[in-house]
Amino acid sequence: MSEQPRPEIAVDGFPRRSRYAWGDLVTSADHKDVAKILMVGSGGFLFLAALELLLMRLQLAIPENTFMEPVTFNRVLSFYGATSIFFFALPLIMGIFLYVAPLQVGARGTALPRLSQIGAALWVMGSIVLYAGFLWTPSEAGVNPLPPLSELAYLGNNGVDAWLTACGFATLGFVLIAVDLSTTLRVDRAPGMAWRRAPIFAWTAAVGSWLMLFIGPILLAAFTMLMVDRNYDGTFFINGAGGAPILWQHLTWIFYSGAYMLVLIFAFAAVAEIFAVFSGNELFNRNAVMGSIVAIAVIGTLAYLQNMYTAPIGIGWKYFGMLMALALIVPIGLVFFNLIATLNGGALRMRTPVLFAIGALVSISLGLAAEMQQSLVGAAFYLKGTTDSTAATSFALIGGAVFGGIAALHYWFPKITGRAMGEQLGRLSFWITAVGTLVAFVPMALAGWEEGQVVDAYKFFNHTGVNFYNMLASIGVLILFVGVVLILINAVASVKGGARAGHDPWGGDTLEWFAISPPPVHNFDVQPDVRSARPLRDIRAAIAERAREVEQRAARESQPVA
Amino acid sequence: MTPHSPGTGQINTLIWIGFFAALIVVVVINLGLFGAIGRNRGGRGRAAHQTRGPRGLQYRVAGALSGFAVVLFVLGIIFTSNATSTPQTTSGGLTSYHGKPLEGPLEVKATGQQWLWRYDYPNGAFSYYKLVIPVHTAIELQVESTDVVHTWSVPDLAPKVDAVPGKDTRIVFRADAEGEFWGQSATFSGQAYASMRTAVEVVSPERFEEFITEQQKNIHKGQEAAEAIDAIKVKELAEFEAAEEAHAKAEKSAGEAEAGVTTEETEEASTKE
């Protein structure tokens, strides 16, 4: 049975569908092409998000600054919120999942490729809608447009509608991609690849897709309700007409908390792959990490109530939020323990992906420790709404999406393009980004904790004791911006000019390194039988064994018969 | 923040507990991480020797982490319930009010609106921006909003609390020191959100009674003055209207006399054009 020949697809000599590479890219339903659209696009939005953050920090560099009008600042703030979450972090993560996970499980494509294609197209449409707002009136409703402020009575122009449409399109796109990805990982794994042998990154892609399938529709429901309120005389969030403004907070915080957890588990999984490969070890305890990732996704989403400690809800609900937030210590602690223990006894090669992976862990540890402090209900009675909470979230999410995402990009770049990203520039960009992150967000945390500086404000007042902290934070963001630009320059320059990397530059153990770089449309000519969690190592061992046999036979045959 | 009320004292202690817990987490993780990196660098022909832990190790780590989380949870609940427990008026506080003994906390209403706080005192006096309260006295603040979501926040005196339209939220706090304490709304509320500040002036009970009586008097005076101005305006308007009417009447009668001529003339002019 197992000896039956498998049908093979020949690709050499197939005509390309279009004369132009971009024509192929936009009409292709191949998961790798769709993922490329998401990854390249999110790179552009990383630049825009960093630029918007820099603009806001320029305004906040000195007290009572008049660099920006209040309205302009609020518009940039609204752009920044949408760009960093819906157009940088989530598409980058979904893109890398969509590119790598099917390859890792030895699939020859995805199960429902057109869904991913439509998803990416929706995301592109969303980004156009958002930035088309520049030409008319952008949203002024802030990072999370809380009703009643985002209702028609308070913001009468179409900015909020455009914001909701843009982020709604993007979220719908992520949900469709999640359908495709979760189905693929369920049904299209290579023969022999049970879940206990699946790579940790593919497992996390499956968990992340299910998480998106749960939280995405909740956010879409909230957006739809607000659109109905604004355009069709709805009263979902209008007090006194049967609606409740607090409902919006419940619905959107479920999504934002879930998305936060998605960023974290993505970064943990990418770091796990990188630490294992570059230290020549296996993950210290696979089962513990696999279970912890599921626990983080579930418990972290339930912990959404920790964002509503000052809201008018019962104290019991606040204690429940605290219970869930503190329960996260166990799975997150186990993941950290196993990631660090993976290095033990290894021979770690300090290449750029490892540097970014270490940066991700350090930054996430700072952010989550500060979040832990704020998950204590009483502490949040003061710290919530101060720049201390912004700094905590920024450390965790920049650690996850920027450091973790760029670590993953450095690691899989040779697979995607066939060329490695520049090592020198990579190191330089890492150190600049790391210094920038620390200089930007440590003073911000101190300003929030010591003096209670509030978030999202277009100015702060003189003589409130925060002048020095804010100047330092602005300098830090400037450094961070330079680092981000260097990362992007490195990526763009390496697509054509990087050193040729071969099919398996790092000596990986998982199946994506079995495909050629860049992989053909059908990914693998031969789908290997998987017999352990390190299939490529098995294949390398089998080849070495075979070579030895051949050598020995040749040696025997060449000996003169006695 | 410098706590000046029993509740914020508890909050400050909890923040420090949280800070030391966070410090432990950061130090343990980063020492472990950089220690492992330092000990296991590759190069010089060093090969990897995978170490394996028994499964029990994971349980032990998970157990230690659970213990840490449980301790934090219990401390969190203790200090939070202390911080939110209702304080009582102590000696030196306001015990009687307008001659009547004050039973329970003094009730004040705080109403958030874009981008200002209004405070209503029990005797009908009100003030904008600045809240004046007596020292050592339990204050029950009823926080409301007339438009969008705001957060009333005066860090030194009381926990933050959201003002959500349609929700009647109450907090009780007691200021233990006289002085002026600043506060700033902490939920994004639109254009001038950054300027939505407030202040609480804590004064002696005698000064407080003086203040609200004076405030009430001033408000009455202001209202009387406004009413006087109103009366003058009404009178002037009536006079003006009467004059208008008389003028219109005079014009009308004059117009009727000339009517024949003027209408014909205009009609002629328009047809010519």
CSV table of C-alpha atoms in Angstrom, one decimal, chain A residues 94-436:
chain,number,residue,atom,x,y,z
A,94,MET,CA,-1.9,35.9,9.8
A,95,GLY,CA,0.4,36.2,6.8
A,96,ILE,CA,3.3,34.4,8.4
A,97,PHE,CA,0.9,31.7,9.7
A,98,LEU,CA,-0.6,31.3,6.3
A,99,TYR,CA,2.8,31.1,4.6
A,100,VAL,CA,4.6,28.8,6.9
A,101,ALA,CA,2.1,26.6,8.7
A,102,PRO,CA,0.8,24.7,5.6
A,103,LEU,CA,4.5,24.1,4.5
A,104,GLN,CA,5.4,22.9,8.0
A,105,VAL,CA,2.7,20.2,8.0
A,106,GLY,CA,3.7,19.1,4.5
A,107,ALA,CA,0.5,20.3,2.8
A,108,ARG,CA,0.5,20.9,-0.9
A,109,GLY,CA,-1.7,24.0,-0.6
A,110,THR,CA,-4.5,25.1,1.5
A,111,ALA,CA,-7.9,23.4,1.7
A,112,LEU,CA,-10.0,26.5,0.8
A,113,PRO,CA,-7.6,28.7,-1.0
A,114,ARG,CA,-10.2,31.1,-2.5
A,115,LEU,CA,-11.3,32.1,1.1
A,116,SER,CA,-7.8,33.3,1.9
A,117,GLN,CA,-7.6,35.1,-1.4
A,118,ILE,CA,-10.9,36.9,-0.7
A,119,GLY,CA,-9.7,37.5,2.8
A,120,ALA,CA,-6.5,39.3,1.7
A,121,ALA,CA,-8.5,41.3,-0.9
A,122,LEU,CA,-10.9,42.4,1.8
A,123,TRP,CA,-8.0,43.4,4.0
A,124,VAL,CA,-6.5,45.5,1.1
A,125,MET,CA,-9.9,47.1,0.5
A,126,GLY,CA,-10.0,48.0,4.2
A,127,SER,CA,-6.6,49.6,4.1
A,128,ILE,CA,-7.7,51.7,1.1
A,129,VAL,CA,-10.9,52.8,2.9
A,130,LEU,CA,-8.9,53.8,6.0
A,131,TYR,CA,-6.3,55.9,4.3
A,132,ALA,CA,-8.8,57.3,1.8
A,133,GLY,CA,-10.1,59.0,4.9
A,134,PHE,CA,-7.1,61.3,4.7
A,135,LEU,CA,-8.6,62.9,1.7
A,136,TRP,CA,-11.9,63.7,3.5
A,137,THR,CA,-12.5,63.6,7.2
A,138,PRO,CA,-10.7,60.8,9.2
A,139,SER,CA,-12.1,59.4,12.4
A,140,GLU,CA,-11.5,61.5,15.6
A,141,ALA,CA,-12.8,58.9,18.0
A,142,GLY,CA,-9.5,57.6,19.3
A,143,VAL,CA,-7.9,54.1,19.4
A,144,ASN,CA,-11.2,52.4,20.4
A,145,PRO,CA,-14.2,54.5,19.3
A,146,LEU,CA,-16.3,54.3,22.5
A,147,PRO,CA,-19.9,55.1,22.1
A,148,PRO,CA,-21.6,57.6,22.8
A,149,LEU,CA,-18.5,59.6,21.6
A,150,SER,CA,-18.5,57.6,18.4
A,151,GLU,CA,-22.2,58.1,17.9
A,152,LEU,CA,-23.7,60.4,15.2
A,153,ALA,CA,-24.6,63.0,17.8
A,154,TYR,CA,-21.0,63.7,18.8
A,155,LEU,CA,-19.0,62.9,15.7
A,156,GLY,CA,-21.3,63.8,12.8
A,157,ASN,CA,-19.0,63.4,9.9
A,158,ASN,CA,-18.3,60.1,8.1
A,159,GLY,CA,-14.9,59.6,9.7
A,160,VAL,CA,-16.1,57.0,12.2
A,161,ASP,CA,-18.0,55.2,9.4
A,162,ALA,CA,-14.9,54.9,7.3
A,163,TRP,CA,-12.9,53.7,10.3
A,164,LEU,CA,-15.5,51.0,11.2
A,165,THR,CA,-15.7,49.9,7.5
A,166,ALA,CA,-11.9,49.7,7.2
A,167,CYS,CA,-11.3,47.7,10.3
A,168,GLY,CA,-14.4,45.6,9.7
A,169,PHE,CA,-13.2,44.6,6.2
A,170,ALA,CA,-9.8,43.7,7.7
A,171,THR,CA,-11.4,41.6,10.5
A,172,LEU,CA,-13.7,39.8,8.1
A,173,GLY,CA,-10.6,39.1,6.0
A,174,PHE,CA,-8.8,37.6,9.0
A,175,VAL,CA,-11.8,35.5,9.8
A,176,LEU,CA,-11.9,34.0,6.2
A,177,ILE,CA,-8.2,33.3,6.3
A,178,ALA,CA,-8.7,31.7,9.7
A,179,VAL,CA,-11.3,29.4,8.2
A,180,ASP,CA,-8.9,28.3,5.5
A,181,LEU,CA,-6.0,27.9,7.8
A,182,SER,CA,-7.8,25.9,10.5
A,183,THR,CA,-9.3,23.6,7.9
A,184,THR,CA,-6.0,23.1,6.2
A,185,LEU,CA,-4.2,22.2,9.5
A,186,ARG,CA,-7.1,19.9,10.4
A,187,VAL,CA,-7.3,17.9,7.1
A,188,ASP,CA,-4.1,18.4,5.0
A,189,ARG,CA,-1.3,17.3,7.2
A,190,ALA,CA,1.3,15.0,5.7
A,191,PRO,CA,0.9,11.2,6.3
A,192,GLY,CA,2.1,10.3,9.7
A,193,MET,CA,1.9,13.9,11.1
A,194,ALA,CA,-0.2,13.5,14.2
A,195,TRP,CA,-0.7,16.6,16.3
A,196,ARG,CA,1.9,15.3,18.7
A,197,ARG,CA,4.4,15.5,15.8
A,198,ALA,CA,3.2,18.8,14.3
A,199,PRO,CA,5.6,21.7,14.7
A,200,ILE,CA,4.8,24.0,17.6
A,201,PHE,CA,4.4,27.0,15.1
A,202,ALA,CA,1.8,25.0,13.1
A,203,TRP,CA,0.0,24.1,16.3
A,204,THR,CA,-0.1,27.7,17.3
A,205,ALA,CA,-1.4,28.7,13.9
A,206,ALA,CA,-4.3,26.3,14.4
A,207,VAL,CA,-5.0,27.6,17.9
A,208,GLY,CA,-4.6,31.2,16.7
A,209,SER,CA,-7.1,30.6,13.8
A,210,TRP,CA,-9.6,29.1,16.1
A,211,LEU,CA,-9.2,32.1,18.4
A,212,MET,CA,-9.7,34.5,15.5
A,213,LEU,CA,-12.9,32.5,14.5
A,214,PHE,CA,-14.2,33.2,18.0
A,215,ILE,CA,-13.2,36.8,18.5
A,216,GLY,CA,-13.5,38.2,14.9
A,217,PRO,CA,-17.3,37.8,14.6
A,218,ILE,CA,-17.8,39.4,18.0
A,219,LEU,CA,-16.0,42.5,16.9
A,220,LEU,CA,-17.9,42.5,13.5
A,221,ALA,CA,-21.1,42.3,15.5
A,222,ALA,CA,-20.1,45.4,17.5
A,223,PHE,CA,-19.1,47.3,14.4
A,224,THR,CA,-22.3,46.4,12.6
A,225,MET,CA,-24.3,47.6,15.6
A,226,LEU,CA,-22.5,50.9,15.7
A,227,MET,CA,-23.0,51.3,12.0
A,228,VAL,CA,-26.7,50.7,12.4
A,229,ASP,CA,-26.8,53.3,15.3
A,230,ARG,CA,-25.0,55.8,13.1
A,231,ASN,CA,-26.8,55.3,9.8
A,232,TYR,CA,-30.1,53.6,10.4
A,233,ASP,CA,-31.4,55.2,13.6
A,234,GLY,CA,-30.4,52.2,15.8
A,235,THR,CA,-30.2,52.5,19.5
A,236,PHE,CA,-27.8,49.7,20.5
A,237,PHE,CA,-25.4,51.9,22.3
A,238,ILE,CA,-27.7,54.9,23.0
A,239,ASN,CA,-28.6,55.3,26.7
A,240,GLY,CA,-32.3,56.1,27.4
A,241,ALA,CA,-33.5,54.4,24.2
A,242,GLY,CA,-33.1,50.8,25.3
A,243,GLY,CA,-29.4,50.6,24.5
A,244,ALA,CA,-26.3,50.6,26.7
A,245,PRO,CA,-23.0,52.3,26.0
A,246,ILE,CA,-21.2,49.7,28.2
A,247,LEU,CA,-22.1,46.9,25.8
A,248,TRP,CA,-19.6,48.2,23.3
A,249,GLN,CA,-16.8,47.8,25.9
A,250,HIS,CA,-17.7,44.2,26.6
A,251,LEU,CA,-17.8,43.3,22.9
A,252,THR,CA,-14.7,45.1,21.7
A,253,TRP,CA,-12.5,44.2,24.8
A,254,ILE,CA,-13.2,40.5,24.1
A,255,PHE,CA,-11.7,41.1,20.6
A,256,TYR,CA,-8.8,43.3,21.7
A,257,SER,CA,-7.8,40.9,24.5
A,258,GLY,CA,-8.0,37.9,22.2
A,259,ALA,CA,-5.9,39.7,19.6
A,260,TYR,CA,-3.4,40.6,22.3
A,261,MET,CA,-3.2,36.8,23.1
A,262,LEU,CA,-2.8,36.0,19.4
A,263,VAL,CA,0.2,38.3,19.2
A,264,LEU,CA,1.7,36.7,22.3
A,265,ILE,CA,1.2,33.0,21.3
A,266,PHE,CA,2.5,33.9,17.8
A,267,ALA,CA,5.7,35.4,19.3
A,268,PHE,CA,6.2,32.5,21.7
A,269,ALA,CA,5.8,29.9,18.9
A,270,ALA,CA,8.2,31.8,16.6
A,271,VAL,CA,10.8,32.1,19.4
A,272,ALA,CA,10.3,28.3,20.2
A,273,GLU,CA,11.2,27.4,16.6
A,274,ILE,CA,14.1,29.8,16.5
A,275,PHE,CA,15.6,28.7,19.9
A,276,ALA,CA,15.2,25.0,19.0
A,277,VAL,CA,16.9,25.3,15.6
A,278,PHE,CA,19.7,27.7,16.5
A,279,SER,CA,20.7,25.8,19.6
A,280,GLY,CA,20.4,22.4,17.9
A,281,ASN,CA,17.9,21.2,20.5
A,282,GLU,CA,14.4,20.1,20.6
A,283,LEU,CA,11.7,22.1,22.5
A,284,PHE,CA,12.3,21.2,26.1
A,285,ASN,CA,8.7,19.9,26.7
A,286,ARG,CA,6.4,20.0,23.7
A,287,ASN,CA,3.3,18.9,25.5
A,288,ALA,CA,3.6,21.5,28.2
A,289,VAL,CA,4.1,24.3,25.6
A,290,MET,CA,1.2,23.0,23.3
A,291,GLY,CA,-1.2,23.0,26.3
A,292,SER,CA,0.0,26.3,27.6
A,293,ILE,CA,-0.6,28.0,24.2
A,294,VAL,CA,-4.2,26.8,24.3
A,295,ALA,CA,-4.6,27.9,27.9
A,296,ILE,CA,-3.2,31.4,27.1
A,297,ALA,CA,-5.6,31.8,24.2
A,298,VAL,CA,-8.7,30.8,26.3
A,299,ILE,CA,-7.9,32.3,29.6
A,300,GLY,CA,-6.4,35.5,28.1
A,301,THR,CA,-9.6,36.2,26.2
A,302,LEU,CA,-11.7,35.6,29.3
A,303,ALA,CA,-9.5,38.1,31.1
A,304,TYR,CA,-10.9,40.9,29.0
A,305,LEU,CA,-12.7,42.2,32.1
A,306,GLN,CA,-9.4,43.5,33.4
A,307,ASN,CA,-9.9,46.4,31.0
A,308,MET,CA,-13.1,47.4,32.7
A,309,TYR,CA,-12.1,47.9,36.3
A,310,THR,CA,-13.3,51.4,36.5
A,311,ALA,CA,-16.5,50.7,34.5
A,312,PRO,CA,-19.9,50.5,36.3
A,313,ILE,CA,-20.0,46.7,36.6
A,314,GLY,CA,-20.2,44.6,39.7
A,315,ILE,CA,-17.1,44.2,41.8
A,316,GLY,CA,-17.5,40.4,41.4
A,317,TRP,CA,-16.9,40.7,37.7
A,318,LYS,CA,-13.8,42.7,38.4
A,319,TYR,CA,-12.5,40.0,40.7
A,320,PHE,CA,-13.3,37.5,38.0
A,321,GLY,CA,-11.2,39.5,35.5
A,322,MET,CA,-8.4,39.6,38.1
A,323,LEU,CA,-8.7,35.8,38.6
A,324,MET,CA,-8.4,35.1,34.9
A,325,ALA,CA,-5.5,37.6,34.4
A,326,LEU,CA,-3.5,36.2,37.3
A,327,ALA,CA,-4.3,32.6,36.1
A,328,LEU,CA,-2.4,33.5,33.0
A,329,ILE,CA,0.8,33.5,35.1
A,330,VAL,CA,0.8,29.7,35.0
A,331,PRO,CA,0.7,29.0,31.2
A,332,ILE,CA,2.8,32.0,30.3
A,333,GLY,CA,5.3,31.1,33.0
A,334,LEU,CA,5.5,27.5,31.7
A,335,VAL,CA,6.1,28.8,28.2
A,336,PHE,CA,9.0,31.1,29.4
A,337,PHE,CA,10.4,28.2,31.4
A,338,ASN,CA,10.4,25.8,28.5
A,339,LEU,CA,11.8,28.3,26.0
A,340,ILE,CA,14.7,29.1,28.3
A,341,ALA,CA,15.2,25.4,29.2
A,342,THR,CA,15.4,24.6,25.4
A,343,LEU,CA,18.7,26.5,25.3
A,344,ASN,CA,20.1,24.4,28.1
A,345,GLY,CA,22.8,22.1,26.8
A,346,GLY,CA,22.6,23.5,23.3
A,347,ALA,CA,25.1,25.3,21.2
A,348,LEU,CA,23.4,28.6,20.4
A,349,ARG,CA,24.4,30.4,17.3
A,350,MET,CA,23.9,34.1,17.8
A,351,ARG,CA,22.4,35.0,14.4
A,352,THR,CA,20.0,37.9,13.8
A,353,PRO,CA,16.8,35.8,14.3
A,354,VAL,CA,18.1,34.8,17.7
A,355,LEU,CA,18.8,38.4,18.6
A,356,PHE,CA,15.2,39.5,17.7
A,357,ALA,CA,13.8,36.4,19.5
A,358,ILE,CA,15.7,37.4,22.7
A,359,GLY,CA,14.5,41.0,22.3
A,360,ALA,CA,10.9,39.6,22.0
A,361,LEU,CA,11.2,37.7,25.2
A,362,VAL,CA,12.7,40.6,27.2
A,363,SER,CA,10.2,43.1,25.9
A,364,ILE,CA,7.3,40.7,26.5
A,365,SER,CA,8.5,40.0,30.0
A,366,LEU,CA,8.6,43.7,30.9
A,367,GLY,CA,5.2,44.3,29.4
A,368,LEU,CA,3.5,41.3,31.0
A,369,ALA,CA,5.0,42.0,34.4
A,370,ALA,CA,3.6,45.5,34.3
A,371,GLU,CA,0.3,44.2,33.1
A,372,MET,CA,0.3,41.8,36.0
A,373,GLN,CA,0.7,44.8,38.4
A,374,GLN,CA,-2.3,46.4,36.7
A,375,SER,CA,-4.4,43.3,36.8
A,376,LEU,CA,-4.8,43.8,40.6
A,377,VAL,CA,-8.1,45.6,40.7
A,378,GLY,CA,-7.0,48.1,43.4
A,379,ALA,CA,-3.8,49.0,41.6
A,380,ALA,CA,-5.8,49.7,38.4
A,381,PHE,CA,-8.0,52.1,40.3
A,382,TYR,CA,-5.0,54.4,39.9
A,383,LEU,CA,-2.9,53.0,37.0
A,384,LYS,CA,-5.6,52.5,34.5
A,385,GLY,CA,-5.9,55.3,31.9
A,386,THR,CA,-2.4,56.5,32.7
A,387,THR,CA,0.6,56.3,30.4
A,388,ASP,CA,1.8,53.4,32.6
A,389,SER,CA,-0.8,51.2,31.1
A,390,THR,CA,0.1,52.3,27.6
A,391,ALA,CA,3.7,51.5,28.2
A,392,ALA,CA,2.8,48.0,29.5
A,393,THR,CA,0.7,47.2,26.5
A,394,SER,CA,3.3,48.7,24.1
A,395,PHE,CA,6.1,46.6,25.6
A,396,ALA,CA,4.1,43.4,25.3
A,397,LEU,CA,2.8,44.1,21.8
A,398,ILE,CA,6.0,45.6,20.3
A,399,GLY,CA,7.8,42.6,21.9
A,400,GLY,CA,5.3,40.2,20.2
A,401,ALA,CA,4.5,41.9,16.9
A,402,VAL,CA,7.7,43.9,16.1
A,403,PHE,CA,10.5,41.8,17.7
A,404,GLY,CA,8.7,38.5,17.4
A,405,GLY,CA,7.4,39.3,13.9
A,406,ILE,CA,10.8,40.5,12.7
A,407,ALA,CA,12.5,37.5,14.3
A,408,ALA,CA,10.1,35.2,12.3
A,409,LEU,CA,10.7,37.3,9.2
A,410,HIS,CA,14.5,37.0,9.5
A,411,TYR,CA,14.1,33.3,10.1
A,412,TRP,CA,11.7,32.4,7.2
A,413,PHE,CA,12.9,35.1,4.8
A,414,PRO,CA,15.3,32.7,3.0
A,415,LYS,CA,12.4,30.3,2.5
A,416,ILE,CA,10.1,33.1,1.1
A,417,THR,CA,12.7,34.7,-1.3
A,418,GLY,CA,15.6,32.3,-1.5
A,419,ARG,CA,17.9,34.9,-0.1
A,420,ALA,CA,18.9,35.8,3.5
A,421,MET,CA,18.3,39.2,5.0
A,422,GLY,CA,21.5,41.2,5.6
A,423,GLU,CA,23.2,40.1,8.8
A,424,GLN,CA,25.1,43.3,9.6
A,425,LEU,CA,22.1,45.6,9.0
A,426,GLY,CA,20.0,43.1,10.9
A,427,ARG,CA,22.1,43.4,14.0
A,428,LEU,CA,22.3,47.2,13.7
A,429,SER,CA,18.5,47.5,13.3
A,430,PHE,CA,18.0,45.2,16.3
A,431,TRP,CA,20.1,47.2,18.7
A,432,ILE,CA,18.6,50.5,17.5
A,433,THR,CA,15.1,49.2,17.9
A,434,ALA,CA,15.8,47.7,21.3
A,435,VAL,CA,17.3,50.9,22.7
A,436,GLY,CA,14.5,52.9,21.2
